[in-house]
Amino acid sequence: MSNVITTKCAIIGSGPAGYTAAIYASRANLAPILVDGPQPGGQLTTTSEVENFPGYPKGIDGNQLMADLRDQALRFGTVILSDRVTDTDLSVRPYKLTLASGKTMIADTVIIATGASARYLGLQDEERLRGMGVSACAVCDGFFYRGRRVAVVGGGDTACEEALYLAGLAQKVYMIVRKDHLRASNVMQQRVSENPKIEILFNTNTTGLIGEDFVQGAHLVENVGTEHESRFDIEIDGFFLAIGHQPNSAPFAKFIKTDKAGYIITKGISTATNVAGVYAAGDVADPRFQQAVNAAAAGCRAALEAERFIFDNGSTLPPAL
Ligand code: NDP
């Protein structure tokens, strides 16, 4: 393949949004090229089993689901590049994307589906036990902890939502909150404090996890660095991070409007960004729901909008490069 690649539709990202956009764009004869990014398959490849994606009554392994979506995109002719976008010029059509390999993509339309990465505390144990009791998605993995003991790290709205969701399944939910108060909205704080299964550990940080093959507990420290500092362990089977997500919008941020947290701003149900012919789908544009099925639906909408855009505006690609 030449160092300059042209396409009517560049799709950046290989999670449910990216692959669904690819399925629709390739079936619409846009001959899309998808750049699969630093984590091919996206966040679902870090989950063990997915039980809430429609169409799989017995659940499906996250890696298998993403492999199936990839195969479906390939079946209709999507070209998949194992590469990463490092820079963009979205000032004028056709748009230019620079890839880590040194290749350049010239595209009539761009679908940004780069997702968001859950923030982790940075503990070695988190890495070691990821998918083995460590999770950043209660809705995805909570079901496996029915009747068990779990902890949620964080004190924002997401942490409260996750704790409440888990309290519906688990026997006991600890919230590990580093400050002496929750950051969450009043209504969420109230719901959490009224739930008898939830115990909030304020002024508490996690220093490590216990367990060889699966989480069995956590090492905690309360009032760290003060005269009241105390260290203790809790017994848990699941350790859920809810300390925020980082949307992967940086390579596009010079041209594409984002909110303060970096989520790409789209217009209502449309996936259109502030740049004509550039669309954003999935978690990179969704601070709220962040579910695979939503991302897939947005990927579908983005491809349909890209197709419509080319139909209305024609192609600006040079005849041959
Ligand atoms: P937030 O940034 O609001 O909260 C993050 C939480 O994680 C804070 O309590 C923060 O602590 C804590 N935290 C961050 N880093 C660490 C760390 N290294 N160690 C321990 N704790 C840490 O993120 P959310 O994901 O909760 O929410 C994002 C946005 O989405 C918010 O605007 C929220 O209101 C919104 N949202 C709305 C919902 C709804 O309306 N139903 C549901 C979910 C989210 P500290 O407070 O000390 O900084």
Coordinates of C-alpha atoms and ligand atoms in Angstrom, one line a residue:
M1 CA 0.0 0.0 0.0
S2 CA 1.3 3.5 -0.9
N3 CA 2.2 6.0 1.7
V4 CA -0.7 8.1 0.7
I5 CA -4.1 6.5 1.0
T6 CA -7.3 8.0 -0.2
T7 CA -10.8 7.1 0.9
K8 CA -14.3 8.5 0.8
C9 CA -14.7 7.5 4.5
A10 CA -11.9 7.3 7.1
I11 CA -13.1 5.6 10.3
I12 CA -10.8 6.1 13.3
G13 CA -11.3 3.5 16.1
S14 CA -12.2 -0.2 16.3
G15 CA -14.8 -0.4 19.1
P16 CA -18.5 -1.1 18.5
A17 CA -18.9 2.4 17.0
G18 CA -16.1 2.1 14.6
Y19 CA -16.9 -1.4 13.3
T20 CA -20.6 -0.6 13.0
A21 CA -19.8 2.5 11.0
A22 CA -17.5 0.3 8.8
I23 CA -20.3 -2.2 8.2
Y24 CA -22.7 0.5 7.1
A25 CA -20.2 2.5 5.1
S26 CA -18.9 -0.5 3.3
R27 CA -22.4 -1.7 2.4
A28 CA -23.1 1.8 1.1
N29 CA -20.1 1.5 -1.3
L30 CA -18.0 4.2 0.5
A31 CA -15.0 1.7 0.6
P32 CA -14.1 2.8 4.1
I33 CA -10.7 2.5 5.6
L34 CA -10.6 1.9 9.3
V35 CA -7.6 2.7 11.5
D36 CA -7.8 0.3 14.4
G37 CA -5.8 2.3 17.0
P38 CA -3.7 1.5 20.0
Q39 CA -6.3 -0.9 21.5
P40 CA -7.8 -2.9 18.7
G41 CA -11.3 -3.9 19.6
G42 CA -11.6 -1.1 22.2
Q43 CA -12.6 -1.4 25.8
L44 CA -14.7 -4.5 25.4
T45 CA -11.5 -6.5 24.9
T46 CA -10.8 -5.8 28.6
T47 CA -14.1 -7.3 29.8
S48 CA -14.5 -11.0 30.3
E49 CA -18.1 -11.6 29.3
V50 CA -20.6 -9.3 27.7
E51 CA -24.2 -10.2 28.7
N52 CA -26.1 -7.0 27.7
F53 CA -25.3 -6.8 24.0
P54 CA -28.6 -7.7 22.3
G55 CA -28.5 -10.9 20.3
Y56 CA -26.5 -13.0 22.6
P57 CA -28.9 -14.8 25.0
K58 CA -26.0 -16.7 26.6
G59 CA -23.6 -13.8 26.7
I60 CA -20.4 -13.5 24.6
D61 CA -16.7 -13.1 25.4
G62 CA -15.8 -9.4 24.8
N63 CA -12.9 -10.4 22.5
Q64 CA -15.1 -12.7 20.5
L65 CA -17.8 -10.0 20.1
M66 CA -15.2 -7.6 18.7
A67 CA -13.7 -10.3 16.5
D68 CA -17.2 -10.9 15.1
L69 CA -17.8 -7.2 14.4
R70 CA -14.4 -7.0 12.7
D71 CA -15.2 -10.0 10.5
Q72 CA -18.5 -8.5 9.6
A73 CA -16.8 -5.2 8.6
L74 CA -14.2 -7.1 6.5
R75 CA -17.0 -9.2 4.8
F76 CA -18.3 -6.1 3.1
G77 CA -14.8 -4.8 2.0
T78 CA -13.7 -2.5 4.8
V79 CA -9.9 -2.1 4.7
I80 CA -8.5 -2.3 8.3
L81 CA -5.1 -0.6 9.0
S82 CA -3.2 -1.6 12.2
D83 CA -2.1 2.0 12.8
R84 CA -2.8 5.0 15.0
V85 CA -3.8 8.6 14.0
T86 CA -1.2 11.0 15.4
D87 CA -2.2 14.3 13.8
T88 CA -4.9 15.7 11.6
D89 CA -5.6 18.6 9.3
L90 CA -9.3 19.1 9.2
S91 CA -9.1 22.7 7.9
V92 CA -10.1 21.9 4.4
R93 CA -11.7 19.0 2.4
P94 CA -10.4 16.5 1.6
Y95 CA -9.2 16.0 5.2
K96 CA -5.7 14.8 6.0
L97 CA -4.8 12.3 8.8
T98 CA -1.3 11.5 9.7
L99 CA -0.6 7.9 11.0
A100 CA 2.0 6.7 13.4
S101 CA 3.5 4.5 10.6
G102 CA 4.3 7.6 8.5
K103 CA 1.4 7.0 6.1
T104 CA -1.1 9.8 5.3
M105 CA -4.8 9.3 4.7
I106 CA -6.8 11.7 2.5
A107 CA -10.5 11.4 3.3
D108 CA -13.7 12.9 2.0
T109 CA -15.4 12.2 5.4
V110 CA -14.1 11.2 8.8
I111 CA -15.8 9.2 11.5
I112 CA -14.1 9.6 14.8
A113 CA -14.8 6.6 17.0
T114 CA -11.8 6.6 19.2
G115 CA -13.7 5.9 22.5
A116 CA -12.8 6.9 26.0
S117 CA -10.4 5.2 28.3
A118 CA -11.4 4.5 31.9
R119 CA -9.1 6.1 34.4
Y120 CA -7.3 3.7 36.8
L121 CA -5.5 4.5 40.0
G122 CA -2.2 3.3 38.6
L123 CA -1.6 0.4 41.0
Q124 CA 0.4 -2.6 39.7
D125 CA -2.3 -4.9 41.1
E126 CA -5.0 -3.3 39.0
E127 CA -3.1 -4.2 35.9
R128 CA -2.4 -7.7 37.1
L129 CA -6.0 -8.4 38.1
R130 CA -7.8 -6.5 35.3
G131 CA -10.8 -8.6 34.2
M132 CA -10.2 -10.9 37.2
G133 CA -12.2 -8.8 39.7
V134 CA -11.0 -5.4 38.6
S135 CA -13.4 -3.6 36.4
A136 CA -14.4 -0.1 35.3
C137 CA -18.0 -0.9 34.4
A138 CA -20.5 -2.1 36.9
V139 CA -23.2 -2.4 34.3
C140 CA -21.0 -4.7 32.3
D141 CA -19.6 -6.9 35.1
G142 CA -21.8 -6.4 38.1
F143 CA -23.9 -9.4 37.4
F144 CA -20.9 -11.7 38.2
Y145 CA -20.9 -10.3 41.8
R146 CA -24.4 -11.3 42.9
G147 CA -24.4 -12.0 46.6
R148 CA -20.7 -11.0 46.9
R149 CA -18.8 -8.1 48.4
V150 CA -17.5 -5.3 46.1
A151 CA -15.9 -1.9 46.4
V152 CA -16.3 1.2 44.1
V153 CA -13.6 3.8 44.0
G154 CA -14.7 7.4 43.5
G155 CA -17.1 9.9 44.9
G156 CA -18.7 11.4 41.8
D157 CA -22.1 10.7 40.1
T158 CA -20.7 7.7 38.2
A159 CA -19.4 6.1 41.4
C160 CA -22.7 6.6 43.1
E161 CA -24.6 5.2 40.2
E162 CA -22.3 2.2 40.1
A163 CA -22.6 1.7 43.8
L164 CA -26.4 1.8 43.6
Y165 CA -26.4 -0.6 40.6
L166 CA -24.1 -3.0 42.4
A167 CA -26.1 -2.8 45.6
G168 CA -29.0 -4.3 43.7
L169 CA -26.9 -7.4 43.1
A170 CA -24.1 -7.6 45.7
Q171 CA -24.4 -8.4 49.4
K172 CA -22.2 -5.4 50.4
V173 CA -20.8 -2.4 48.6
Y174 CA -18.0 -0.2 49.9
M175 CA -17.4 3.2 48.4
I176 CA -13.8 4.2 48.7
V177 CA -13.7 8.1 48.6
R178 CA -10.5 10.0 48.9
K179 CA -12.0 13.1 50.4
D180 CA -14.3 13.7 53.4
H181 CA -17.3 14.3 51.1
L182 CA -18.8 13.1 47.9
R183 CA -18.6 15.2 44.7
A184 CA -21.9 13.7 43.4
S185 CA -25.1 15.6 43.0
N186 CA -27.3 15.9 46.2
V187 CA -29.9 13.4 44.9
M188 CA -27.3 10.8 44.3
Q189 CA -25.6 11.4 47.6
Q190 CA -28.9 10.9 49.4
R191 CA -29.7 7.7 47.5
V192 CA -26.3 6.2 48.4
S193 CA -26.5 7.2 52.0
E194 CA -30.0 5.7 52.4
N195 CA -29.0 2.4 50.9
P196 CA -28.2 0.0 53.8
K197 CA -25.9 -2.2 51.6
I198 CA -23.6 0.7 50.9
E199 CA -20.8 1.8 53.3
I200 CA -18.9 4.9 52.5
L201 CA -15.2 4.9 53.5
F202 CA -14.3 8.6 53.5
N203 CA -10.7 10.0 53.5
T204 CA -9.6 6.6 52.3
N205 CA -7.2 5.6 49.5
T206 CA -6.3 2.2 48.1
T207 CA -2.7 1.1 48.2
G208 CA -3.0 -2.4 46.8
L209 CA -5.2 -5.4 46.1
I210 CA -5.1 -8.8 47.7
G211 CA -5.4 -12.0 45.6
E212 CA -3.2 -14.1 43.3
D213 CA -5.6 -15.0 40.4
F214 CA -8.7 -13.1 41.4
V215 CA -9.4 -10.1 43.7
Q216 CA -9.9 -11.2 47.3
G217 CA -9.4 -7.9 49.1
A218 CA -7.9 -4.4 49.2
H219 CA -5.3 -2.7 51.3
L220 CA -6.6 0.7 52.4
V221 CA -5.3 3.7 54.2
E222 CA -7.4 6.2 56.0
N223 CA -6.4 9.8 56.8
V224 CA -3.1 9.3 55.0
G225 CA -0.2 11.6 56.1
T226 CA -2.1 12.7 59.3
E227 CA -1.7 11.8 62.9
H228 CA -4.9 9.7 62.5
E229 CA -3.5 7.6 59.7
S230 CA -4.6 4.0 59.9
R231 CA -4.1 1.1 57.5
F232 CA -6.6 -1.7 57.2
D233 CA -7.8 -4.4 54.7
I234 CA -11.3 -5.2 53.4
E235 CA -12.5 -8.5 52.0
I236 CA -13.9 -8.0 48.5
D237 CA -14.4 -10.0 45.3
G238 CA -14.8 -7.1 43.0
F239 CA -13.0 -3.7 42.7
F240 CA -14.7 -1.2 40.5
L241 CA -13.1 2.0 39.3
A242 CA -15.3 5.0 38.8
I243 CA -12.9 7.9 38.8
G244 CA -13.8 9.2 35.4
H245 CA -13.0 8.5 31.8
Q246 CA -10.6 10.3 29.4
P247 CA -12.1 10.7 25.9
N248 CA -9.6 10.0 23.2
S249 CA -10.1 13.2 21.2
A250 CA -6.6 14.7 21.4
P251 CA -5.5 14.2 17.8
F252 CA -8.6 16.1 16.6
A253 CA -8.8 18.8 19.2
K254 CA -7.3 21.6 17.1
F255 CA -10.3 21.5 14.8
I256 CA -13.2 19.7 16.6
K257 CA -15.1 21.3 19.4
T258 CA -15.1 19.4 22.7
D259 CA -16.6 20.1 26.1
K260 CA -14.3 20.9 29.0
A261 CA -13.6 17.2 29.7
G262 CA -12.6 16.6 26.1
Y263 CA -15.8 14.9 24.8
I264 CA -16.6 15.8 21.2
I265 CA -19.7 17.9 20.9
T266 CA -22.3 16.6 18.4
K267 CA -25.6 18.1 17.5
G268 CA -28.6 16.3 19.1
I269 CA -29.2 12.9 17.7
S270 CA -26.9 13.7 14.8
T271 CA -23.2 12.6 15.0
A272 CA -22.1 15.8 13.1
T273 CA -19.3 17.8 14.6
N274 CA -18.5 21.4 14.0
V275 CA -16.6 20.4 10.9
A276 CA -18.7 19.5 7.8
G277 CA -18.2 15.9 6.9
V278 CA -16.6 14.9 10.2
Y279 CA -18.7 12.8 12.5
A280 CA -18.1 11.5 16.0
A281 CA -19.7 8.3 17.4
G282 CA -19.5 6.3 20.6
D283 CA -17.8 7.1 23.9
V284 CA -15.6 9.8 22.5
A285 CA -18.8 11.9 22.1
D286 CA -20.8 10.4 24.9
P287 CA -20.0 11.4 28.5
R288 CA -23.2 9.9 29.8
F289 CA -24.3 6.4 28.6
Q290 CA -21.0 4.8 27.4
Q291 CA -22.6 1.4 26.5
A292 CA -21.5 -0.7 23.5
V293 CA -25.0 -0.8 22.1
N294 CA -25.3 3.0 22.2
A295 CA -21.9 3.2 20.5
A296 CA -22.9 0.8 17.8
A297 CA -26.1 2.8 17.1
A298 CA -24.1 6.0 16.9
G299 CA -21.6 4.3 14.5
C300 CA -24.6 3.4 12.3
R301 CA -25.9 7.0 12.3
A302 CA -22.4 8.4 11.5
A303 CA -22.0 6.2 8.5
L304 CA -25.5 7.1 7.2
E305 CA -24.7 10.8 7.7
A306 CA -21.3 10.4 5.9
E307 CA -23.0 8.7 3.0
R308 CA -25.6 11.4 2.8
F309 CA -22.9 14.1 3.0
I310 CA -21.0 12.7 0.0
F311 CA -24.3 12.3 -2.0
D312 CA -25.1 15.9 -1.3
N313 CA -21.6 17.4 -1.7
G314 CA -19.8 15.0 -4.0
S315 CA -16.3 13.8 -3.6
T316 CA -13.2 16.1 -3.4
L317 CA -10.7 13.3 -3.6
P318 CA -8.0 13.9 -6.2
P319 CA -8.5 11.4 -9.2
A320 CA -5.3 9.5 -8.5
L321 CA -2.5 9.8 -6.0
Ligands
NDP1 P1 -16.2 13.1 38.3 O1 -14.9 13.7 37.8 O2 -17.4 13.9 38.6 O3 -15.8 12.3 39.7 C1 -14.6 11.5 39.8 C2 -14.5 11.0 41.2 O4 -13.4 10.2 41.3 C3 -14.3 12.1 42.2 O5 -15.0 11.8 43.4 C4 -12.8 12.2 42.4 O6 -12.4 12.6 43.7 C5 -12.5 10.7 42.3 N1 -11.1 10.5 41.8 C6 -10.5 11.0 40.8 N2 -9.2 10.6 40.7 C7 -9.1 9.8 41.8 C8 -8.0 9.1 42.3 N3 -6.8 9.0 41.7 N4 -8.1 8.4 43.5 C9 -9.3 8.4 44.1 N5 -10.4 9.0 43.7 C10 -10.3 9.7 42.5 O7 -16.4 11.9 37.3 P2 -17.8 11.0 37.0 O8 -17.4 10.0 36.1 O9 -18.4 10.6 38.3 O10 -18.7 12.1 36.3 C11 -18.4 12.7 35.1 C12 -19.5 13.7 34.7 O11 -20.6 13.0 34.3 C13 -19.9 14.6 35.8 O12 -20.2 15.8 35.4 C14 -21.1 13.9 36.4 O13 -22.0 14.8 37.0 C15 -21.7 13.4 35.1 N6 -22.6 12.2 35.4 C16 -23.9 12.4 35.5 C17 -24.7 11.4 35.7 C18 -26.2 11.6 35.8 O14 -26.6 12.7 35.6 N7 -27.0 10.6 36.1 C19 -24.2 10.0 35.9 C20 -22.8 9.9 35.8 C21 -22.0 11.0 35.5 P3 -12.4 14.1 44.1 O15 -13.8 14.5 44.3 O16 -11.6 14.1 45.4 O17 -11.7 14.9 43.0

